[in-house]
Amino acid sequence: MPGIYFSILAILVMTGYFLGRSRATSIAGGKLSELHSLPAYHGLFTSSSIFIPMLALFAIGAPLIAYLAQSNAIANFPPAVQGDPLQRSAILRDAANLAAGQYTGQASAALVKAADSFASTRQTGNWGLIAAGSLIGLLMLALSIGRISLPFRARNAFERVVKVLLILSAAVAVLTTIAIVFSVLYETLRFFFDPALKGRPTVSQFLFGTEWNPQAALRADQGDIKSAFGFIPLLTGTLLITLIAIIVAGPLGLFSAIYLSEYATPRIRAYA
């Protein structure tokens, strides 16, 4: 379904560009100097007027459809199952696989109903999203074409759109970095101070521990997991790899630099 949506989006964007440019040319009547902006900018303005709303609709609609499909699928199971994150995740995975015809084994009646609800909701939502996106694209095409005139500042409008997109792209990069920092900090605090995590090590046990065996946390017969998360093996392993890399790369890099600067011919230096 996303392929159909983006195919329609591409067709409407290309159609908008050529119609906008043709409309500006016809209004100028061969006197392009009377236009405030070149016909290409009118085409770009029309294309961007279609592209941005359709893309925003998909960015909002696709996750919403996925959420509704998962909610309808999990509603076929008891509340106790719905409240368990592990069971809920496994059921949703099996329902999606069964709906896609990739499930192996004998499915229960509840799982079959969940898969049917999942597939029906996604299909209805996807076709509704395609219809809404096409309608919005055609509406924006008509509105943007109607705005084209001799004094219309299409270049300024399109450049504002590009400026906003660049600002949003930069903001996404900054916010992603901030989110990563907070995510790591949150998981660190949760690992050391969350009372719900039984057997968690203290900060000193982590910093000065001499064993690193995270698999111990997955099995109850592995002993005390407090001593299984030691930082010293990680530190020494990193330092050992760094030392080996320096021992290998340091002399090679140094001798190569000496050879190129003191002994190599100009031809060899040019290729180096």
Tab-separated table of C-alpha atoms in Angstrom:
chain	number	residue	atom	x	y	z
A	1	MET	CA	0.000	0.000	0.000
A	2	PRO	CA	2.753	2.555	0.699
A	3	GLY	CA	4.023	1.881	-2.826
A	4	ILE	CA	0.646	2.850	-4.294
A	5	TYR	CA	0.464	5.959	-2.127
A	6	PHE	CA	3.909	7.208	-3.068
A	7	SER	CA	3.313	6.378	-6.735
A	8	ILE	CA	0.232	8.629	-6.674
A	9	LEU	CA	2.272	11.234	-4.809
A	10	ALA	CA	5.010	11.163	-7.461
A	11	ILE	CA	2.472	11.412	-10.297
A	12	LEU	CA	0.684	14.373	-8.719
A	13	VAL	CA	3.956	16.152	-7.917
A	14	MET	CA	5.208	15.791	-11.488
A	15	THR	CA	1.806	16.797	-12.869
A	16	GLY	CA	1.764	19.830	-10.599
A	17	TYR	CA	5.191	20.936	-11.771
A	18	PHE	CA	4.343	20.780	-15.477
A	19	LEU	CA	0.884	22.297	-15.029
A	20	GLY	CA	2.247	25.129	-12.863
A	21	ARG	CA	4.998	25.933	-15.323
A	22	SER	CA	2.592	25.738	-18.274
A	23	ARG	CA	0.043	27.919	-16.491
A	24	ALA	CA	2.641	30.611	-15.748
A	25	THR	CA	3.844	30.555	-19.356
A	26	SER	CA	0.337	30.874	-20.736
A	27	ILE	CA	-0.524	33.763	-18.394
A	28	ALA	CA	2.611	35.625	-19.472
A	29	GLY	CA	1.557	35.212	-23.101
A	30	GLY	CA	5.131	34.915	-24.312
A	31	LYS	CA	6.301	37.910	-22.244
A	32	LEU	CA	8.131	36.117	-19.441
A	33	SER	CA	9.626	39.386	-18.242
A	34	GLU	CA	6.202	40.367	-16.897
A	35	LEU	CA	6.239	37.416	-14.495
A	36	HIS	CA	7.694	38.088	-11.073
A	37	SER	CA	9.181	34.555	-11.016
A	38	LEU	CA	10.294	32.221	-13.755
A	39	PRO	CA	7.811	29.537	-14.847
A	40	ALA	CA	9.994	26.856	-13.238
A	41	TYR	CA	9.460	28.419	-9.816
A	42	HIS	CA	5.702	28.347	-10.357
A	43	GLY	CA	6.027	24.653	-11.146
A	44	LEU	CA	8.169	24.048	-8.063
A	45	PHE	CA	5.707	25.942	-5.895
A	46	THR	CA	2.839	23.815	-7.186
A	47	SER	CA	4.803	20.600	-6.642
A	48	SER	CA	5.763	21.539	-3.085
A	49	SER	CA	2.166	22.507	-2.321
A	50	ILE	CA	1.163	18.941	-3.196
A	51	PHE	CA	4.160	17.112	-1.774
A	52	ILE	CA	4.203	18.513	1.761
A	53	PRO	CA	0.518	17.942	2.715
A	54	MET	CA	0.487	14.436	1.240
A	55	LEU	CA	3.715	13.513	2.995
A	56	ALA	CA	2.448	14.932	6.300
A	57	LEU	CA	-0.793	12.977	5.933
A	58	PHE	CA	1.124	9.748	5.395
A	59	ALA	CA	3.448	10.447	8.347
A	60	ILE	CA	0.408	10.847	10.607
A	61	GLY	CA	-1.931	8.303	9.041
A	62	ALA	CA	0.399	5.308	8.669
A	63	PRO	CA	1.321	5.035	12.405
A	64	LEU	CA	-2.311	5.661	13.342
A	65	ILE	CA	-3.484	2.807	11.105
A	66	ALA	CA	-0.825	0.496	12.562
A	67	TYR	CA	-1.925	1.410	16.091
A	68	LEU	CA	-5.609	0.783	15.328
A	69	ALA	CA	-4.794	-2.531	13.652
A	70	GLN	CA	-2.802	-3.698	16.660
A	71	SER	CA	-5.499	-2.537	19.081
A	72	ASN	CA	-8.237	-4.390	17.198
A	73	ALA	CA	-6.078	-7.510	17.000
A	74	ILE	CA	-5.168	-7.635	20.686
A	75	ALA	CA	-8.797	-6.945	21.694
A	76	ASN	CA	-9.595	-10.586	20.865
A	77	PHE	CA	-7.605	-11.763	23.899
A	78	PRO	CA	-8.316	-11.554	27.657
A	79	PRO	CA	-7.262	-8.432	29.596
A	80	ALA	CA	-4.569	-10.394	31.422
A	81	VAL	CA	-2.883	-11.176	28.110
A	82	GLN	CA	-3.307	-7.606	26.877
A	83	GLY	CA	-1.594	-6.255	29.996
A	84	ASP	CA	1.480	-8.463	29.647
A	85	PRO	CA	4.011	-6.718	27.365
A	86	LEU	CA	5.771	-9.954	26.386
A	87	GLN	CA	2.582	-11.831	25.507
A	88	ARG	CA	1.165	-8.781	23.760
A	89	SER	CA	4.278	-8.423	21.591
A	90	ALA	CA	4.305	-12.131	20.712
A	91	ILE	CA	0.600	-12.116	19.814
A	92	LEU	CA	0.914	-9.064	17.604
A	93	ARG	CA	3.899	-10.608	15.842
A	94	ASP	CA	2.050	-13.878	15.260
A	95	ALA	CA	-1.090	-12.054	14.108
A	96	ALA	CA	0.917	-10.009	11.597
A	97	ASN	CA	2.674	-13.141	10.312
A	98	LEU	CA	-0.619	-15.015	10.032
A	99	ALA	CA	-2.219	-12.117	8.173
A	100	ALA	CA	0.731	-12.085	5.765
A	101	GLY	CA	0.589	-15.868	5.274
A	102	GLN	CA	3.978	-16.404	6.945
A	103	TYR	CA	2.823	-18.119	10.142
A	104	THR	CA	3.959	-21.697	10.721
A	105	GLY	CA	2.063	-24.035	13.003
A	106	GLN	CA	-1.508	-24.437	14.138
A	107	ALA	CA	-3.124	-21.100	14.931
A	108	SER	CA	-5.713	-20.840	17.695
A	109	ALA	CA	-9.199	-19.494	17.057
A	110	ALA	CA	-8.386	-16.284	18.940
A	111	LEU	CA	-5.231	-15.797	16.908
A	112	VAL	CA	-7.168	-16.299	13.655
A	113	LYS	CA	-9.704	-13.657	14.720
A	114	ALA	CA	-6.864	-11.341	15.704
A	115	ALA	CA	-5.177	-11.817	12.329
A	116	ASP	CA	-8.472	-11.152	10.506
A	117	SER	CA	-9.042	-7.975	12.533
A	118	PHE	CA	-5.469	-6.879	11.943
A	119	ALA	CA	-5.636	-7.436	8.179
A	120	SER	CA	-9.105	-5.889	7.805
A	121	THR	CA	-8.193	-2.763	9.769
A	122	ARG	CA	-4.945	-2.271	7.870
A	123	GLN	CA	-6.576	-2.797	4.483
A	124	THR	CA	-9.445	-0.411	5.221
A	125	GLY	CA	-7.107	2.165	6.721
A	126	ASN	CA	-4.607	1.972	3.878
A	127	TRP	CA	-7.250	2.418	1.188
A	128	GLY	CA	-8.753	5.281	3.182
A	129	LEU	CA	-5.314	6.866	3.466
A	130	ILE	CA	-4.782	6.523	-0.284
A	131	ALA	CA	-8.163	8.105	-1.007
A	132	ALA	CA	-7.597	10.954	1.451
A	133	GLY	CA	-4.089	11.586	0.143
A	134	SER	CA	-5.284	11.657	-3.464
A	135	LEU	CA	-8.091	14.046	-2.557
A	136	ILE	CA	-5.742	16.381	-0.690
A	137	GLY	CA	-3.233	16.246	-3.542
A	138	LEU	CA	-5.851	17.162	-6.142
A	139	LEU	CA	-7.239	19.909	-3.912
A	140	MET	CA	-3.790	21.431	-3.372
A	141	LEU	CA	-3.111	21.155	-7.091
A	142	ALA	CA	-6.240	23.172	-7.868
A	143	LEU	CA	-5.526	25.758	-5.161
A	144	SER	CA	-1.883	26.275	-6.130
A	145	ILE	CA	-2.728	26.541	-9.831
A	146	GLY	CA	-5.344	29.156	-8.954
A	147	ARG	CA	-2.758	31.295	-7.163
A	148	ILE	CA	-0.510	31.605	-10.213
A	149	SER	CA	-0.569	35.123	-11.656
A	150	LEU	CA	1.807	37.718	-13.048
A	151	PRO	CA	2.645	39.384	-9.699
A	152	PHE	CA	2.654	36.148	-7.673
A	153	ARG	CA	6.022	35.679	-5.931
A	154	ALA	CA	6.437	31.958	-6.581
A	155	ARG	CA	10.201	32.033	-6.069
A	156	ASN	CA	9.879	33.640	-2.631
A	157	ALA	CA	7.176	31.173	-1.606
A	158	PHE	CA	9.192	28.161	-2.741
A	159	GLU	CA	12.352	29.426	-1.047
A	160	ARG	CA	10.417	29.820	2.210
A	161	VAL	CA	9.320	26.209	1.913
A	162	VAL	CA	12.916	25.091	1.351
A	163	LYS	CA	14.093	27.183	4.306
A	164	VAL	CA	11.515	25.626	6.616
A	165	LEU	CA	12.458	22.123	5.450
A	166	LEU	CA	16.152	22.792	6.097
A	167	ILE	CA	15.391	24.140	9.574
A	168	LEU	CA	13.266	21.075	10.351
A	169	SER	CA	16.019	18.767	9.109
A	170	ALA	CA	18.576	20.473	11.340
A	171	ALA	CA	16.148	20.347	14.269
A	172	VAL	CA	15.612	16.619	13.754
A	173	ALA	CA	19.369	16.008	13.881
A	174	VAL	CA	19.730	18.018	17.102
A	175	LEU	CA	16.664	16.485	18.755
A	176	THR	CA	17.811	12.984	17.798
A	177	THR	CA	21.131	13.557	19.561
A	178	ILE	CA	19.368	14.914	22.643
A	179	ALA	CA	16.956	11.963	22.636
A	180	ILE	CA	19.838	9.483	22.465
A	181	VAL	CA	21.544	11.132	25.441
A	182	PHE	CA	18.355	11.111	27.521
A	183	SER	CA	17.584	7.534	26.508
A	184	VAL	CA	21.013	6.305	27.609
A	185	LEU	CA	20.777	8.340	30.822
A	186	TYR	CA	17.287	7.010	31.589
A	187	GLU	CA	18.288	3.376	31.034
A	188	THR	CA	21.404	3.890	33.167
A	189	LEU	CA	19.421	5.310	36.080
A	190	ARG	CA	16.827	2.577	35.698
A	191	PHE	CA	19.511	-0.116	35.679
A	192	PHE	CA	21.087	1.089	38.924
A	193	PHE	CA	18.157	2.532	40.898
A	194	ASP	CA	14.910	0.881	39.744
A	195	PRO	CA	13.571	-1.209	42.672
A	196	ALA	CA	11.617	-3.402	40.253
A	197	LEU	CA	14.856	-4.851	38.863
A	198	LYS	CA	15.764	-7.608	41.267
A	199	GLY	CA	19.400	-8.471	41.798
A	200	ARG	CA	20.652	-5.294	40.139
A	201	PRO	CA	24.287	-4.366	40.893
A	202	THR	CA	25.284	-1.203	42.664
A	203	VAL	CA	27.382	1.496	41.013
A	204	SER	CA	30.535	0.330	42.811
A	205	GLN	CA	29.893	-3.316	41.863
A	206	PHE	CA	29.557	-2.264	38.244
A	207	LEU	CA	32.635	-0.013	38.166
A	208	PHE	CA	34.951	-2.433	39.944
A	209	GLY	CA	33.486	-5.767	38.879
A	210	THR	CA	35.837	-8.209	37.183
A	211	GLU	CA	33.248	-10.335	35.327
A	212	TRP	CA	31.107	-9.468	32.326
A	213	ASN	CA	28.397	-12.069	31.699
A	214	PRO	CA	25.048	-10.420	30.790
A	215	GLN	CA	23.549	-13.816	29.923
A	216	ALA	CA	23.428	-14.509	33.649
A	217	ALA	CA	20.487	-12.141	33.873
A	218	LEU	CA	18.483	-14.394	31.549
A	219	ARG	CA	18.846	-17.580	33.600
A	220	ALA	CA	18.142	-18.124	37.265
A	221	ASP	CA	20.693	-20.940	37.616
A	222	GLN	CA	23.677	-18.766	36.690
A	223	GLY	CA	24.264	-17.546	40.242
A	224	ASP	CA	24.247	-14.027	41.587
A	225	ILE	CA	23.843	-11.594	38.701
A	226	LYS	CA	25.152	-8.698	40.761
A	227	SER	CA	28.687	-9.820	39.945
A	228	ALA	CA	27.915	-10.471	36.260
A	229	PHE	CA	28.019	-6.826	35.170
A	230	GLY	CA	31.594	-5.702	35.736
A	231	PHE	CA	33.039	-2.727	33.886
A	232	ILE	CA	36.718	-3.675	34.201
A	233	PRO	CA	36.649	-6.402	31.474
A	234	LEU	CA	35.061	-3.913	29.063
A	235	LEU	CA	37.667	-1.286	29.871
A	236	THR	CA	40.628	-3.630	29.628
A	237	GLY	CA	39.321	-5.140	26.377
A	238	THR	CA	38.958	-1.686	24.828
A	239	LEU	CA	42.419	-0.630	25.987
A	240	LEU	CA	43.941	-3.875	24.701
A	241	ILE	CA	42.415	-3.408	21.252
A	242	THR	CA	43.593	0.220	21.221
A	243	LEU	CA	47.122	-0.814	22.209
A	244	ILE	CA	47.297	-3.487	19.490
A	245	ALA	CA	46.033	-1.014	16.917
A	246	ILE	CA	48.672	1.529	17.946
A	247	ILE	CA	51.445	-1.080	17.853
A	248	VAL	CA	50.443	-2.132	14.320
A	249	ALA	CA	49.376	1.165	12.792
A	250	GLY	CA	51.838	3.497	14.549
A	251	PRO	CA	55.092	2.212	13.020
A	252	LEU	CA	53.493	1.625	9.618
A	253	GLY	CA	52.103	5.134	9.496
A	254	LEU	CA	55.308	6.716	10.788
A	255	PHE	CA	57.616	4.826	8.402
A	256	SER	CA	55.260	5.511	5.478
A	257	ALA	CA	55.310	9.213	6.234
A	258	ILE	CA	59.119	9.246	6.506
A	259	TYR	CA	59.460	7.369	3.202
A	260	LEU	CA	57.056	9.670	1.357
A	261	SER	CA	58.626	12.865	2.688
A	262	GLU	CA	62.312	11.885	2.457
A	263	TYR	CA	62.848	9.074	-0.060
A	264	ALA	CA	59.891	8.728	-2.444
A	265	THR	CA	60.043	10.169	-5.934
A	266	PRO	CA	57.597	12.936	-6.951
A	267	ARG	CA	55.686	10.431	-9.071
A	268	ILE	CA	55.114	8.086	-6.109
A	269	ARG	CA	54.150	11.026	-3.917
A	270	ALA	CA	51.569	12.125	-6.464
A	271	TYR	CA	49.913	8.690	-6.406
A	272	ALA	CA	50.113	8.508	-2.623
